[in-house]
């Protein structure tokens, strides 16, 4: 019985993340779920996200400046993050297998994957600086 409830909750979390394309934080996912299924606790949502990330069913993007982000898209891709508003976009660039080979040869590690987070200023934030550079902090 508990097993079945877990499966349903996991399905709800997975479905919610699939519908969100902005690399949401666990909190943002929880709030979205709350709107429809108030019976799932925040702790449960966090636990399910952690487990799915560990199992490789979703992607966790470590975010030093805030909460980790989650991504339903597990096909290999990179990310670019705006240093002002924190938004994360997909970079649909193929990963470089040669890079991993080079690390393996040089450091003797068996590489199982890598992540790369580009940093920059998104178009919208960049625009707001030009249009209103006296109040650039208000992104
Ligand atoms: Zn931005
Ligand atoms: Zn992504």
Short mmCIF file of N, CA and C and ligand atoms in Angstrom, two decimals:
data_model
loop_
_atom_site.label_atom_id
_atom_site.label_comp_id
_atom_site.label_asym_id
_atom_site.label_seq_id
_atom_site.Cartn_x
_atom_site.Cartn_y
_atom_site.Cartn_z
N UNK A 1 0.84 -1.21 0.00
CA UNK A 1 0.00 0.00 0.00
C UNK A 1 0.88 1.26 0.00
N UNK A 2 1.85 1.27 0.91
CA UNK A 2 2.77 2.42 0.96
C UNK A 2 3.55 2.52 -0.35
N UNK A 3 3.87 1.37 -0.90
CA UNK A 3 4.62 1.30 -2.16
C UNK A 3 3.85 2.01 -3.27
N UNK A 4 2.54 1.73 -3.31
CA UNK A 4 1.70 2.30 -4.35
C UNK A 4 1.59 3.81 -4.20
N UNK A 5 1.48 4.26 -2.93
CA UNK A 5 1.37 5.69 -2.67
C UNK A 5 2.66 6.40 -3.13
N UNK A 6 3.79 5.77 -2.85
CA UNK A 6 5.07 6.33 -3.27
C UNK A 6 5.14 6.48 -4.78
N UNK A 7 4.65 5.45 -5.47
CA UNK A 7 4.70 5.48 -6.93
C UNK A 7 3.86 6.63 -7.47
N UNK A 8 2.68 6.82 -6.87
CA UNK A 8 1.80 7.89 -7.33
C UNK A 8 2.45 9.25 -7.07
N UNK A 9 3.02 9.42 -5.88
CA UNK A 9 3.67 10.70 -5.55
C UNK A 9 4.84 10.97 -6.48
N UNK A 10 5.60 9.91 -6.77
CA UNK A 10 6.75 10.08 -7.65
C UNK A 10 6.29 10.48 -9.05
N UNK A 11 5.18 9.89 -9.47
CA UNK A 11 4.64 10.20 -10.79
C UNK A 11 4.21 11.67 -10.86
N UNK A 12 3.61 12.17 -9.78
CA UNK A 12 3.17 13.56 -9.72
C UNK A 12 4.37 14.50 -9.80
N UNK A 13 5.41 14.18 -9.04
CA UNK A 13 6.62 15.01 -9.05
C UNK A 13 7.25 15.01 -10.44
N UNK A 14 7.36 13.82 -11.03
CA UNK A 14 7.98 13.69 -12.36
C UNK A 14 7.18 14.47 -13.39
N UNK A 15 5.85 14.35 -13.32
CA UNK A 15 5.00 15.03 -14.30
C UNK A 15 5.10 16.55 -14.16
N UNK A 16 5.14 17.01 -12.93
CA UNK A 16 5.24 18.46 -12.69
C UNK A 16 6.54 19.00 -13.26
N UNK A 17 7.64 18.29 -12.98
CA UNK A 17 8.94 18.75 -13.48
C UNK A 17 8.97 18.73 -15.01
N UNK A 18 8.32 17.72 -15.60
CA UNK A 18 8.31 17.60 -17.06
C UNK A 18 7.64 18.82 -17.68
N UNK A 19 6.66 19.39 -16.96
CA UNK A 19 5.91 20.53 -17.51
C UNK A 19 6.61 21.86 -17.27
N UNK A 20 7.62 21.86 -16.40
CA UNK A 20 8.32 23.11 -16.10
C UNK A 20 9.63 23.10 -16.89
N UNK A 21 9.83 24.11 -17.69
CA UNK A 21 11.00 24.10 -18.56
C UNK A 21 12.05 25.11 -18.15
N UNK A 22 11.92 25.64 -16.91
CA UNK A 22 12.86 26.70 -16.53
C UNK A 22 13.83 26.25 -15.44
N UNK A 23 14.12 24.95 -15.38
CA UNK A 23 15.07 24.42 -14.41
C UNK A 23 14.72 24.89 -13.00
N UNK A 24 13.56 24.49 -12.51
CA UNK A 24 13.07 25.00 -11.23
C UNK A 24 13.87 24.47 -10.04
N UNK A 25 13.81 25.21 -8.94
CA UNK A 25 14.34 24.73 -7.68
C UNK A 25 13.33 23.74 -7.10
N UNK A 26 13.77 22.99 -6.07
CA UNK A 26 12.86 22.05 -5.42
C UNK A 26 11.66 22.79 -4.84
N UNK A 27 11.91 23.98 -4.31
CA UNK A 27 10.82 24.77 -3.74
C UNK A 27 9.79 25.17 -4.80
N UNK A 28 10.29 25.57 -5.96
CA UNK A 28 9.38 25.98 -7.04
C UNK A 28 8.54 24.79 -7.50
N UNK A 29 9.14 23.61 -7.52
CA UNK A 29 8.41 22.40 -7.90
C UNK A 29 7.35 22.09 -6.84
N UNK A 30 7.74 22.24 -5.58
CA UNK A 30 6.80 21.98 -4.49
C UNK A 30 5.60 22.93 -4.56
N UNK A 31 5.86 24.21 -4.82
CA UNK A 31 4.78 25.20 -4.90
C UNK A 31 3.82 24.86 -6.04
N UNK A 32 4.42 24.44 -7.17
CA UNK A 32 3.60 24.06 -8.33
C UNK A 32 2.71 22.86 -7.99
N UNK A 33 3.29 21.89 -7.30
CA UNK A 33 2.54 20.69 -6.92
C UNK A 33 1.43 21.06 -5.93
N UNK A 34 1.76 21.95 -5.01
CA UNK A 34 0.83 22.41 -3.98
C UNK A 34 -0.48 22.92 -4.56
N UNK A 35 -0.37 23.58 -5.71
CA UNK A 35 -1.56 24.15 -6.34
C UNK A 35 -2.57 23.09 -6.73
N UNK A 36 -2.07 21.86 -6.97
CA UNK A 36 -2.98 20.81 -7.44
C UNK A 36 -3.16 19.69 -6.43
N UNK A 37 -2.10 19.36 -5.72
CA UNK A 37 -2.15 18.21 -4.82
C UNK A 37 -1.64 18.64 -3.45
N UNK A 38 -2.50 19.22 -2.66
CA UNK A 38 -2.03 19.78 -1.39
C UNK A 38 -1.63 18.71 -0.38
N UNK A 39 -1.88 17.44 -0.71
CA UNK A 39 -1.61 16.39 0.28
C UNK A 39 -0.14 15.97 0.31
N UNK A 40 0.64 16.41 -0.64
CA UNK A 40 2.06 16.02 -0.66
C UNK A 40 2.88 17.05 0.11
N UNK A 41 3.66 16.57 1.06
CA UNK A 41 4.44 17.49 1.88
C UNK A 41 5.71 17.93 1.15
N UNK A 42 6.27 19.03 1.63
CA UNK A 42 7.49 19.57 1.06
C UNK A 42 8.62 18.54 1.21
N UNK A 43 8.69 17.90 2.37
CA UNK A 43 9.75 16.91 2.61
C UNK A 43 9.66 15.76 1.62
N UNK A 44 8.43 15.34 1.31
CA UNK A 44 8.24 14.24 0.36
C UNK A 44 8.72 14.65 -1.03
N UNK A 45 8.37 15.86 -1.44
CA UNK A 45 8.79 16.34 -2.77
C UNK A 45 10.32 16.37 -2.84
N UNK A 46 10.96 16.89 -1.79
CA UNK A 46 12.42 16.96 -1.75
C UNK A 46 13.03 15.57 -1.81
N UNK A 47 12.43 14.64 -1.04
CA UNK A 47 12.98 13.28 -0.98
C UNK A 47 12.87 12.61 -2.35
N UNK A 48 11.73 12.79 -3.00
CA UNK A 48 11.52 12.16 -4.31
C UNK A 48 12.49 12.74 -5.34
N UNK A 49 12.67 14.06 -5.31
CA UNK A 49 13.59 14.71 -6.25
C UNK A 49 15.01 14.19 -6.05
N UNK A 50 15.42 14.09 -4.79
CA UNK A 50 16.77 13.60 -4.49
C UNK A 50 16.95 12.18 -5.00
N UNK A 51 15.95 11.35 -4.76
CA UNK A 51 16.08 9.96 -5.18
C UNK A 51 16.12 9.85 -6.70
N UNK A 52 15.24 10.59 -7.37
CA UNK A 52 15.21 10.52 -8.84
C UNK A 52 16.53 11.01 -9.43
N UNK A 53 17.13 12.03 -8.79
CA UNK A 53 18.42 12.54 -9.28
C UNK A 53 19.51 11.49 -9.09
N UNK A 54 19.46 10.82 -7.92
CA UNK A 54 20.45 9.78 -7.65
C UNK A 54 20.33 8.63 -8.64
N UNK A 55 19.09 8.33 -9.01
CA UNK A 55 18.86 7.22 -9.94
C UNK A 55 19.11 7.63 -11.39
N UNK A 56 19.40 8.90 -11.60
CA UNK A 56 19.70 9.37 -12.94
C UNK A 56 18.46 9.58 -13.80
N UNK A 57 17.30 9.68 -13.16
CA UNK A 57 16.06 9.86 -13.93
C UNK A 57 15.79 11.32 -14.21
N UNK A 58 16.36 12.19 -13.39
CA UNK A 58 16.31 13.62 -13.65
C UNK A 58 17.70 14.18 -13.41
N UNK A 59 17.88 15.41 -13.81
CA UNK A 59 19.20 16.03 -13.68
C UNK A 59 19.17 17.05 -12.55
N UNK A 60 20.20 17.02 -11.70
CA UNK A 60 20.33 18.04 -10.68
C UNK A 60 21.46 18.98 -11.10
N UNK A 61 21.16 20.27 -11.10
CA UNK A 61 22.19 21.25 -11.43
C UNK A 61 22.57 21.95 -10.13
N UNK A 62 23.78 21.67 -9.66
CA UNK A 62 24.23 22.29 -8.41
C UNK A 62 24.34 23.79 -8.61
N UNK A 63 23.79 24.53 -7.69
CA UNK A 63 23.75 25.97 -7.80
C UNK A 63 24.31 26.58 -6.53
N UNK A 64 25.55 27.00 -6.60
CA UNK A 64 26.24 27.47 -5.41
C UNK A 64 25.55 28.69 -4.80
N UNK A 65 24.96 29.53 -5.64
CA UNK A 65 24.38 30.78 -5.15
C UNK A 65 22.96 30.64 -4.63
N UNK A 66 22.36 29.45 -4.72
CA UNK A 66 20.98 29.28 -4.29
C UNK A 66 20.64 27.82 -4.25
N UNK A 67 19.37 27.49 -4.27
CA UNK A 67 18.95 26.10 -4.24
C UNK A 67 19.31 25.38 -5.53
N UNK A 68 19.58 24.10 -5.44
CA UNK A 68 19.85 23.30 -6.63
C UNK A 68 18.66 23.35 -7.58
N UNK A 69 18.96 23.27 -8.86
CA UNK A 69 17.89 23.27 -9.86
C UNK A 69 17.71 21.86 -10.39
N UNK A 70 16.52 21.59 -10.91
CA UNK A 70 16.24 20.27 -11.46
C UNK A 70 15.80 20.36 -12.90
N UNK A 71 16.10 19.33 -13.65
CA UNK A 71 15.89 19.34 -15.09
C UNK A 71 15.36 17.97 -15.50
N UNK A 72 14.22 17.97 -16.19
CA UNK A 72 13.67 16.69 -16.64
C UNK A 72 14.45 16.14 -17.83
N UNK A 73 15.11 17.06 -18.52
CA UNK A 73 15.87 16.69 -19.72
C UNK A 73 17.20 16.09 -19.30
N UNK A 74 17.36 14.77 -19.46
CA UNK A 74 18.62 14.17 -19.04
C UNK A 74 19.55 13.89 -20.22
N UNK A 75 19.04 14.12 -21.44
CA UNK A 75 19.93 14.04 -22.59
C UNK A 75 21.08 15.01 -22.33
N UNK A 76 22.27 14.60 -22.68
CA UNK A 76 23.43 15.42 -22.34
C UNK A 76 23.31 16.81 -22.97
N UNK A 77 23.38 17.82 -22.13
CA UNK A 77 23.43 19.19 -22.61
C UNK A 77 24.07 20.06 -21.54
N UNK A 78 24.45 21.24 -21.93
CA UNK A 78 25.07 22.17 -20.99
C UNK A 78 24.06 23.24 -20.59
N UNK A 79 24.47 24.07 -19.64
CA UNK A 79 23.59 25.13 -19.16
C UNK A 79 24.33 26.45 -19.11
N UNK A 80 23.57 27.51 -19.27
CA UNK A 80 24.11 28.85 -19.07
C UNK A 80 23.22 29.54 -18.05
N UNK A 81 23.86 30.18 -17.07
CA UNK A 81 23.09 30.84 -16.03
C UNK A 81 23.35 32.34 -16.02
N UNK A 82 22.28 33.10 -15.87
CA UNK A 82 22.41 34.55 -15.76
C UNK A 82 22.85 34.90 -14.35
N UNK A 83 23.93 35.66 -14.25
CA UNK A 83 24.47 35.99 -12.92
C UNK A 83 23.61 37.04 -12.23
N UNK A 84 22.70 37.66 -12.96
CA UNK A 84 21.87 38.69 -12.33
C UNK A 84 20.54 38.14 -11.84
N UNK A 85 19.80 37.46 -12.71
CA UNK A 85 18.46 37.01 -12.28
C UNK A 85 18.45 35.52 -11.94
N UNK A 86 19.54 34.81 -12.24
CA UNK A 86 19.64 33.41 -11.82
C UNK A 86 18.97 32.42 -12.75
N UNK A 87 18.37 32.89 -13.84
CA UNK A 87 17.71 31.95 -14.74
C UNK A 87 18.73 31.03 -15.40
N UNK A 88 18.32 29.80 -15.67
CA UNK A 88 19.21 28.83 -16.31
C UNK A 88 18.58 28.39 -17.62
N UNK A 89 19.32 28.47 -18.69
CA UNK A 89 18.83 28.03 -19.99
C UNK A 89 19.65 26.85 -20.48
N UNK A 90 19.03 26.03 -21.33
CA UNK A 90 19.75 24.91 -21.94
C UNK A 90 20.71 25.42 -23.00
N UNK A 91 21.85 24.79 -23.08
CA UNK A 91 22.77 25.03 -24.19
C UNK A 91 22.80 23.72 -24.95
N UNK A 92 22.18 23.67 -26.11
CA UNK A 92 22.05 22.40 -26.81
C UNK A 92 23.28 22.14 -27.65
N UNK A 93 24.40 22.03 -26.94
CA UNK A 93 25.68 21.76 -27.58
C UNK A 93 26.08 20.36 -27.18
N UNK A 94 26.53 19.57 -28.11
CA UNK A 94 26.96 18.20 -27.79
C UNK A 94 28.12 18.24 -26.81
N UNK A 95 28.13 17.33 -25.86
CA UNK A 95 29.25 17.27 -24.93
C UNK A 95 30.51 16.85 -25.68
N UNK A 96 31.65 17.20 -25.12
CA UNK A 96 32.91 16.89 -25.78
C UNK A 96 33.49 15.60 -25.21
N UNK A 97 33.34 14.46 -25.88
CA UNK A 97 33.90 13.21 -25.35
C UNK A 97 35.42 13.28 -25.25
N UNK A 98 36.05 14.05 -26.13
CA UNK A 98 37.51 14.16 -26.13
C UNK A 98 38.01 14.76 -24.82
N UNK A 99 37.19 15.64 -24.26
CA UNK A 99 37.56 16.29 -23.01
C UNK A 99 37.67 15.26 -21.89
N UNK A 100 36.70 14.36 -21.82
CA UNK A 100 36.71 13.33 -20.78
C UNK A 100 37.89 12.38 -20.98
N UNK A 101 38.16 12.03 -22.23
CA UNK A 101 39.29 11.14 -22.53
C UNK A 101 40.59 11.77 -22.07
N UNK A 102 40.71 13.06 -22.29
CA UNK A 102 41.93 13.74 -21.92
C UNK A 102 42.14 13.71 -20.41
N UNK A 103 41.06 13.91 -19.65
CA UNK A 103 41.15 13.87 -18.19
C UNK A 103 41.53 12.45 -17.75
N UNK A 104 40.90 11.45 -18.40
CA UNK A 104 41.19 10.06 -18.04
C UNK A 104 42.67 9.76 -18.23
N UNK A 105 43.20 10.17 -19.36
CA UNK A 105 44.61 9.90 -19.66
C UNK A 105 45.53 10.65 -18.70
N UNK A 106 45.20 11.90 -18.43
CA UNK A 106 46.10 12.74 -17.64
C UNK A 106 46.03 12.43 -16.15
N UNK A 107 44.86 12.07 -15.65
CA UNK A 107 44.71 11.95 -14.20
C UNK A 107 44.36 10.54 -13.72
N UNK A 108 44.19 9.61 -14.65
CA UNK A 108 43.94 8.23 -14.28
C UNK A 108 42.56 7.97 -13.71
N UNK A 109 41.65 8.93 -13.86
CA UNK A 109 40.28 8.70 -13.41
C UNK A 109 39.49 8.02 -14.50
N UNK A 110 38.53 7.18 -14.12
CA UNK A 110 37.56 6.71 -15.09
C UNK A 110 36.40 7.69 -15.03
N UNK A 111 36.29 8.54 -16.04
CA UNK A 111 35.28 9.61 -16.02
C UNK A 111 33.91 9.03 -16.37
N UNK A 112 32.91 9.36 -15.55
CA UNK A 112 31.56 8.87 -15.85
C UNK A 112 30.63 10.00 -16.30
N UNK A 113 31.13 11.19 -16.31
CA UNK A 113 30.31 12.30 -16.80
C UNK A 113 30.90 13.62 -16.35
N UNK A 114 30.35 14.69 -16.88
CA UNK A 114 30.79 16.00 -16.41
C UNK A 114 29.68 17.02 -16.63
N UNK A 115 29.72 18.07 -15.85
CA UNK A 115 28.76 19.14 -16.03
C UNK A 115 29.53 20.42 -16.27
N UNK A 116 28.89 21.32 -16.95
CA UNK A 116 29.54 22.58 -17.27
C UNK A 116 28.47 23.65 -17.22
N UNK A 117 28.71 24.66 -16.43
CA UNK A 117 27.74 25.74 -16.30
C UNK A 117 28.39 27.04 -16.78
N UNK A 118 27.90 27.53 -17.90
CA UNK A 118 28.40 28.81 -18.40
C UNK A 118 27.74 29.92 -17.59
N UNK A 119 28.45 31.01 -17.41
CA UNK A 119 27.89 32.13 -16.65
C UNK A 119 27.86 33.36 -17.53
N UNK A 120 26.80 34.14 -17.38
CA UNK A 120 26.71 35.34 -18.20
C UNK A 120 25.57 36.22 -17.73
N UNK A 121 25.20 37.16 -18.58
CA UNK A 121 24.06 38.04 -18.31
C UNK A 121 23.05 37.78 -19.42
N UNK A 122 21.83 37.44 -19.05
CA UNK A 122 20.83 37.11 -20.07
C UNK A 122 20.40 38.36 -20.84
N UNK A 123 19.74 38.13 -21.94
CA UNK A 123 19.35 39.22 -22.84
C UNK A 123 18.50 40.27 -22.12
N UNK A 124 17.56 39.79 -21.32
CA UNK A 124 16.66 40.72 -20.64
C UNK A 124 17.40 41.59 -19.62
N UNK A 125 18.28 40.96 -18.86
CA UNK A 125 19.04 41.72 -17.85
C UNK A 125 19.99 42.70 -18.54
N UNK A 126 20.55 42.25 -19.64
CA UNK A 126 21.48 43.09 -20.39
C UNK A 126 20.76 44.32 -20.91
N UNK A 127 19.54 44.12 -21.39
CA UNK A 127 18.72 45.22 -21.91
C UNK A 127 18.41 46.22 -20.82
N UNK A 128 18.04 45.69 -19.64
CA UNK A 128 17.62 46.58 -18.56
C UNK A 128 18.78 47.45 -18.07
N UNK A 129 20.00 46.95 -18.26
CA UNK A 129 21.17 47.74 -17.87
C UNK A 129 21.33 48.92 -18.81
N UNK A 130 21.16 48.64 -20.12
CA UNK A 130 21.33 49.68 -21.12
C UNK A 130 20.23 50.75 -21.00
N UNK A 131 18.98 50.26 -20.81
CA UNK A 131 17.85 51.19 -20.77
C UNK A 131 17.83 52.02 -19.49
N UNK A 132 18.37 51.45 -18.42
CA UNK A 132 18.21 52.11 -17.13
C UNK A 132 19.47 51.89 -16.30
N UNK A 133 20.58 52.43 -16.75
CA UNK A 133 21.83 52.05 -16.11
C UNK A 133 22.05 52.75 -14.77
N UNK A 134 21.16 53.66 -14.38
CA UNK A 134 21.30 54.26 -13.05
C UNK A 134 20.77 53.31 -11.98
N UNK A 135 19.94 52.36 -12.42
CA UNK A 135 19.30 51.44 -11.47
C UNK A 135 19.56 50.00 -11.88
N UNK A 136 20.82 49.72 -12.21
CA UNK A 136 21.15 48.43 -12.79
C UNK A 136 20.93 47.25 -11.84
N UNK A 137 20.92 47.52 -10.55
CA UNK A 137 20.78 46.43 -9.59
C UNK A 137 19.36 45.87 -9.58
N UNK A 138 18.42 46.63 -10.09
CA UNK A 138 17.02 46.21 -10.05
C UNK A 138 16.71 45.32 -11.24
N UNK A 139 17.18 44.08 -11.22
CA UNK A 139 17.02 43.17 -12.36
C UNK A 139 15.72 42.43 -12.25
ZN1 LIG B 1 18.98 37.65 -16.26
ZN1 LIG B 2 18.64 21.72 -18.93
#
